[in-house]
Each structure stands twice: as structure tokens, then as C-alpha cells.
Amino acid sequence: MSLEVVRPGALTTVQDLGRAGYAHLGVPRSGALDAYAHRLANRLVGNAPCAATLETTVDGTAVRTTLAVTAAVTGAPCPVRVDGRPAAWGAPLRVPAGTVLEVGRAVRGVRSYVAFRGGIDVPPVLGSRSTDLLSGLGPEPLAEGSVLPLGAPQGPSTGADAIPVPAPPAELVLPLRLGPRDDWFTAAALAGLGRSVYRVSPASNRVGLRTEGPPLARARNGELPSEGMVLGAVQVPPDGLPVIFLADHPVTGGYPVIGVVPEPQLPAAAQAVPGTPLIFQPTRHS
């Protein structure tokens, strides 16, 4: 069983839950940016959470199946069609053999997730099938005519009829645990951080969510030696505008990290369209 790519979309990649445990080798974790939507799509078709899905960006994708398969689309709400006919979003749907499943342009949010019963079965690299745009590991982004194998279903289906899916945010409010380098910024910058309204920059990608807004003033000059970076780290480059590190982030960096956004809050960041208001809620470690 396989899929033929009819329309790849702006950027459609294969993603699972990532390749954790290789940061010491310089390898990012990668994986689905909206892990919640990825897990939901897999649950709807009866896959394990770790099964690989397709992650689309803004304008969806279209694939043709060689055999009948159960599929589901979650994440950013979008029109879904099977063989040209409207189909359900956020629920299991049957795709007959030889027909085209089309995932349309997101009407809200950025990234949709398409799961197929059995999962996308491309060869794993370091234990993951995820495409990592920073290191180049994993399969290439989808291209027209590409063929993707599907795995055999594992055991009886334990899918669901429908699962509530959170809407993409109209306003992004992110808790921020200050540190380890918040002392590199002035007291006024730290005091103003929670009162300022930033906006999501169009330059955002799978590596990081970039912001537009008031720059943060430093309390000291110079640069740090490179140090480890974690998922959700908020790094502040010389322009003073915070960057939230997402799944394909580098594992080291030399700009100061003012704080870290907890991982459970990052799916909302993955769905925030350019221009979305962004408010940080800084807290100290208890």
C-alpha cells in the first residue's frame, strides 16, 4: 500500500514524535510541531501515537492511494475532499483505492496533520521518520510524483468517531519560565516583557517562531560561549526580538536565553499565523 503525491503543497513533510536522545551528537529532536494534533490524527485512524503522519503548511496537499485506507485530518481546520467530494475534517474517513484525498488551504492556523491507518512507512533515521529541515535528516519534503509507502495496520482498530480539537489561537499567550540568562537584560526590559504585545513574524518556520515588537535591551555587552538549547527556549539575538525555538531548533547557541516556554504550550505556537498577537507571561522558578 502506498500514496502518490499529486500536489505537494508549499511545504509538506513526514513527521512523527521525533528523534529524542541525540542532542549530544548535534541532532535536533524534530517531529510534529503540533504534537497534539498529530496524536489526535493517529488516534482517529487507530494508529499508535508514534506513527508517522503528513504535516502540511498553509495550503495543504493531495495524495492518491493505491488501496482503500482510513485517513483523518486534524490541526489547522481546512476543507477536505475525497475524489472531489467534500469529506469530514477531524473524523475518520474512508479513502477508496485509486482516489485522491485533497487537504485544502487552512482557514485558520498554519499546519494540518494527515494520518493514514498503518502510518507513513518511510525508512527511519536514528529511530524516527521525521523530516528535519535544519540537519537534513529524514525524508525530503514531498514533491509531485513522490511515492510514500504505508505500513501494515498493527492489531484491531481502536480509533474514535470524533475527538474535540482546540481552535488555532486568535491571541497567543505563552507562560515563560525566566532563565538561565535573564540577568543579561535590563530590569526595565524584564519588567516590560510581560506588558508588551509582540506579533508572530512571517519569518517564522519549523526552527523557530520569530517575533515583531519592542526589542529587549541588554544589561551587558559581549557574547556567550555556545551552550545547549532546549525545545521552547526563547533566545534573544542582537536585534533584541525574542525567538521561540521549535522542533527543528539547533541544539547549541550563543545568544542569551531569557526564558523557556513549557513544551505543552508549543502546539499553539505552531498554529499561530503571522500577525497573531503574542503575550509572554514571565515567572520565576519556584
Coordinates of C-alpha atoms in Angstrom, one line a residue:
M1 CA 0.0 0.0 0.0
S2 CA 1.3 3.4 -0.9
L3 CA 0.5 7.1 -1.6
E4 CA 1.4 9.0 -4.7
V5 CA 1.8 12.7 -4.2
V6 CA -0.5 14.6 -6.7
R7 CA 0.1 18.1 -5.2
P8 CA 2.8 18.5 -2.6
G9 CA 1.7 21.9 -1.2
A10 CA 4.0 24.7 -0.1
L11 CA 5.8 22.5 2.5
T12 CA 4.5 19.1 3.4
T13 CA 6.8 16.8 5.4
V14 CA 6.7 13.4 7.1
Q15 CA 6.6 13.8 10.9
D16 CA 6.3 11.5 13.9
L17 CA 7.2 12.3 17.6
G18 CA 10.9 13.0 16.7
R19 CA 14.3 11.5 17.4
A20 CA 14.9 12.3 21.1
G21 CA 18.2 11.5 22.7
Y22 CA 20.7 12.7 20.1
A23 CA 21.3 16.3 21.1
H24 CA 24.8 15.4 22.3
L25 CA 25.5 14.4 18.7
G26 CA 24.2 17.8 17.3
V27 CA 20.9 16.3 16.1
P28 CA 17.7 18.1 16.9
R29 CA 14.6 16.2 18.0
S30 CA 12.4 17.4 15.2
G31 CA 9.0 15.8 15.0
A32 CA 5.5 17.2 14.6
L33 CA 5.3 20.9 15.6
D34 CA 1.7 20.4 16.8
A35 CA 2.2 17.1 18.6
Y36 CA -1.3 17.3 20.0
A37 CA -2.9 17.4 16.5
H38 CA -0.5 14.7 15.3
R39 CA -1.6 12.3 18.2
L40 CA -5.3 13.1 17.5
A41 CA -5.0 12.2 13.8
N42 CA -3.3 8.9 14.7
R43 CA -5.9 8.1 17.3
L44 CA -8.8 8.7 14.8
V45 CA -7.4 6.1 12.5
G46 CA -6.4 3.6 15.2
N47 CA -2.6 4.1 15.0
A48 CA -0.1 4.3 17.8
P49 CA 0.8 7.9 18.7
C50 CA 4.3 7.4 17.3
A51 CA 3.1 6.5 13.7
A52 CA 4.3 9.0 11.1
T53 CA 1.8 11.5 9.6
L54 CA 2.0 14.2 7.0
E55 CA 2.4 17.8 8.3
T56 CA 1.1 20.4 5.8
T57 CA 1.9 24.1 5.8
V58 CA -0.8 26.6 5.0
D59 CA -2.1 25.3 1.6
G60 CA -2.4 21.5 2.3
T61 CA -1.6 18.7 -0.1
A62 CA -3.2 16.0 -2.3
V63 CA -2.3 12.3 -2.5
R64 CA -3.7 9.3 -4.4
T65 CA -3.9 5.9 -2.6
T66 CA -3.2 2.6 -4.3
L67 CA -5.6 0.7 -1.9
A68 CA -8.5 1.6 0.2
V69 CA -7.4 3.2 3.5
T70 CA -8.8 5.0 6.5
A71 CA -7.4 8.6 6.9
A72 CA -8.0 11.6 9.2
V73 CA -7.1 15.3 9.0
T74 CA -6.6 17.4 12.2
G75 CA -4.6 20.5 13.2
A76 CA -5.5 23.6 11.2
P77 CA -9.1 23.5 10.0
C78 CA -9.3 23.1 6.3
P79 CA -11.6 21.8 3.5
V80 CA -11.1 18.0 2.8
R81 CA -12.2 16.2 -0.3
V82 CA -12.2 12.6 -1.4
D83 CA -12.4 12.0 -5.1
G84 CA -13.7 15.6 -5.4
R85 CA -16.4 15.3 -2.9
P86 CA -16.5 17.1 0.5
A87 CA -15.4 14.9 3.4
A88 CA -15.1 15.3 7.1
W89 CA -12.3 17.1 8.9
G90 CA -11.4 15.9 12.4
A91 CA -13.0 12.5 11.9
P92 CA -12.1 9.2 10.3
L93 CA -12.9 8.9 6.6
R94 CA -12.6 6.1 4.1
V95 CA -10.5 6.7 1.0
P96 CA -11.3 4.2 -1.7
A97 CA -8.4 2.7 -3.8
G98 CA -7.2 4.9 -6.6
T99 CA -8.9 8.1 -5.4
V100 CA -7.4 11.4 -4.4
L101 CA -7.5 12.7 -0.9
E102 CA -7.2 16.5 -1.0
V103 CA -6.4 18.6 2.0
G104 CA -7.1 22.2 1.2
R105 CA -5.8 25.6 2.4
A106 CA -6.0 26.2 6.1
V107 CA -8.9 28.5 7.0
R108 CA -7.4 29.1 10.5
G109 CA -4.0 28.2 11.8
V110 CA -0.9 27.0 9.8
R111 CA -0.4 23.3 9.9
S112 CA -2.7 20.4 9.3
Y113 CA -1.9 16.7 10.0
V114 CA -3.0 13.8 7.8
A115 CA -2.9 10.3 9.3
F116 CA -3.4 7.0 7.4
R117 CA -4.1 3.7 9.0
G118 CA -0.8 1.9 9.3
G119 CA 1.3 5.2 9.2
I120 CA 3.7 6.5 6.7
D121 CA 6.3 3.8 6.5
V122 CA 9.4 5.6 5.1
P123 CA 12.8 4.2 6.4
P124 CA 13.6 5.6 9.9
V125 CA 16.8 7.5 10.5
L126 CA 18.1 7.4 14.1
G127 CA 14.8 5.9 15.2
S128 CA 12.5 8.5 13.6
R129 CA 10.8 9.0 10.3
S130 CA 10.6 12.8 10.8
T131 CA 11.9 15.3 8.3
D132 CA 14.4 17.6 10.0
L133 CA 14.8 20.8 7.9
L134 CA 17.8 22.0 9.9
S135 CA 20.0 18.9 9.7
G136 CA 18.6 17.4 6.6
L137 CA 17.9 14.1 8.3
G138 CA 14.8 12.1 7.3
P139 CA 12.9 12.1 4.0
E140 CA 12.8 15.1 1.7
P141 CA 9.7 17.3 1.8
L142 CA 7.0 16.0 -0.5
A143 CA 7.4 16.6 -4.3
E144 CA 5.0 15.9 -7.1
G145 CA 5.1 12.3 -8.1
S146 CA 6.8 11.1 -4.9
V147 CA 5.6 7.7 -3.6
L148 CA 5.3 7.1 0.1
P149 CA 4.8 3.5 1.5
L150 CA 2.1 2.9 4.1
G151 CA 2.7 0.4 6.9
A152 CA 0.5 -2.6 7.8
P153 CA -2.1 -1.9 10.5
Q154 CA -1.0 -3.1 13.8
G155 CA -3.8 -5.0 15.5
P156 CA -7.5 -4.2 15.5
S157 CA -8.5 -0.5 15.1
T158 CA -9.0 1.4 18.3
G159 CA -9.9 4.6 16.5
A160 CA -12.6 7.1 17.6
D161 CA -15.6 8.6 15.8
A162 CA -14.5 12.1 16.6
I163 CA -12.3 14.0 19.1
P164 CA -12.6 17.6 20.2
V165 CA -9.8 19.7 18.6
P166 CA -8.7 23.1 20.0
A167 CA -9.1 26.0 17.6
P168 CA -5.9 27.8 16.5
P169 CA -5.2 30.8 18.7
A170 CA -6.5 34.3 17.9
E171 CA -4.1 35.5 20.5
L172 CA -1.1 33.6 21.7
V173 CA -0.5 33.8 25.5
L174 CA 2.6 31.9 26.5
P175 CA 4.0 31.2 30.0
L176 CA 7.7 31.9 30.2
R177 CA 10.0 30.5 32.9
L178 CA 12.7 33.1 33.2
G179 CA 16.3 31.9 33.0
P180 CA 19.0 30.9 32.6
R181 CA 20.3 34.2 31.1
D182 CA 17.6 36.7 32.1
D183 CA 20.4 38.5 34.0
W184 CA 21.7 39.6 30.6
F185 CA 18.8 42.0 30.3
T186 CA 17.9 45.3 32.0
A187 CA 15.4 45.5 34.8
A188 CA 13.2 47.7 32.5
A189 CA 13.3 45.0 29.8
L190 CA 12.3 42.3 32.2
A191 CA 9.6 44.4 33.7
G192 CA 8.2 45.3 30.3
L193 CA 8.3 41.8 28.9
G194 CA 5.0 40.8 30.4
R195 CA 3.3 44.0 29.4
S196 CA 4.4 44.2 25.8
V197 CA 2.4 42.8 22.9
Y198 CA 4.5 41.1 20.2
R199 CA 3.3 39.7 16.9
V200 CA 4.2 36.5 15.1
S201 CA 6.6 37.3 12.3
P202 CA 6.2 35.9 8.7
A203 CA 9.8 34.8 9.0
S204 CA 8.8 32.0 11.4
N205 CA 9.4 28.4 10.4
R206 CA 9.9 24.9 11.9
V207 CA 13.2 26.1 13.5
G208 CA 11.7 28.9 15.5
L209 CA 8.8 31.3 15.9
R210 CA 10.2 34.8 15.3
T211 CA 8.5 37.9 16.8
E212 CA 8.0 41.6 15.9
G213 CA 7.7 44.2 18.7
P214 CA 9.7 46.1 21.2
P215 CA 13.3 44.9 21.4
L216 CA 14.7 43.8 24.7
A217 CA 17.6 45.9 26.0
R218 CA 20.7 44.1 27.3
A219 CA 22.3 44.8 30.6
R220 CA 25.7 43.6 29.4
N221 CA 27.7 43.5 26.2
G222 CA 29.6 40.7 24.6
E223 CA 28.6 37.2 23.6
L224 CA 28.2 33.9 25.4
P225 CA 30.1 30.7 24.5
S226 CA 27.8 28.4 22.7
E227 CA 25.6 26.4 25.2
G228 CA 22.9 23.8 25.0
M229 CA 19.4 24.8 23.7
V230 CA 16.2 23.1 24.6
L231 CA 12.8 23.0 23.0
G232 CA 10.9 26.1 23.9
A233 CA 14.0 28.2 24.7
V234 CA 13.4 31.9 24.0
Q235 CA 16.7 33.2 22.5
V236 CA 17.3 36.9 22.0
P237 CA 19.6 37.7 19.1
P238 CA 21.3 41.1 18.7
D239 CA 18.2 42.8 17.3
G240 CA 16.5 42.2 20.7
L241 CA 13.5 40.4 19.3
P242 CA 12.7 37.0 21.0
V243 CA 12.8 33.8 19.0
I244 CA 11.0 30.7 20.4
F245 CA 12.8 27.5 19.4
L246 CA 10.6 24.9 17.9
A247 CA 11.1 21.3 16.9
D248 CA 13.9 21.8 14.3
H249 CA 15.9 24.2 16.5
P250 CA 19.7 24.0 16.8
V251 CA 21.0 22.1 19.8
T252 CA 23.5 24.8 20.8
G253 CA 23.6 28.6 20.5
G254 CA 25.5 31.7 21.7
Y255 CA 22.7 34.3 22.1
P256 CA 21.3 34.6 25.7
V257 CA 18.1 32.6 26.5
I258 CA 15.8 34.9 28.6
G259 CA 13.5 32.0 29.4
V260 CA 11.8 28.8 28.3
V261 CA 8.2 28.2 27.2
P262 CA 6.9 24.9 28.6
E263 CA 6.5 22.2 25.9
P264 CA 2.7 21.7 26.4
Q265 CA 2.2 25.3 25.2
L266 CA 4.1 24.9 22.0
P267 CA 1.4 23.4 19.8
A268 CA -0.5 26.7 20.0
A269 CA 2.7 28.4 18.8
A270 CA 2.9 26.0 15.9
Q271 CA -0.6 27.1 14.7
A272 CA -0.2 30.9 15.1
V273 CA -0.4 32.7 11.8
P274 CA 1.8 35.7 11.0
G275 CA 0.5 38.8 12.7
T276 CA -1.0 36.9 15.7
P277 CA -0.7 38.9 18.9
L278 CA 1.8 37.3 21.3
I279 CA 1.9 38.0 25.1
F280 CA 4.5 36.4 27.4
Q281 CA 3.7 35.7 31.0
P282 CA 7.1 35.6 32.8
T283 CA 7.5 33.7 36.0
R284 CA 10.5 32.9 38.2
H285 CA 11.5 29.3 39.1
S286 CA 9.9 28.3 42.4

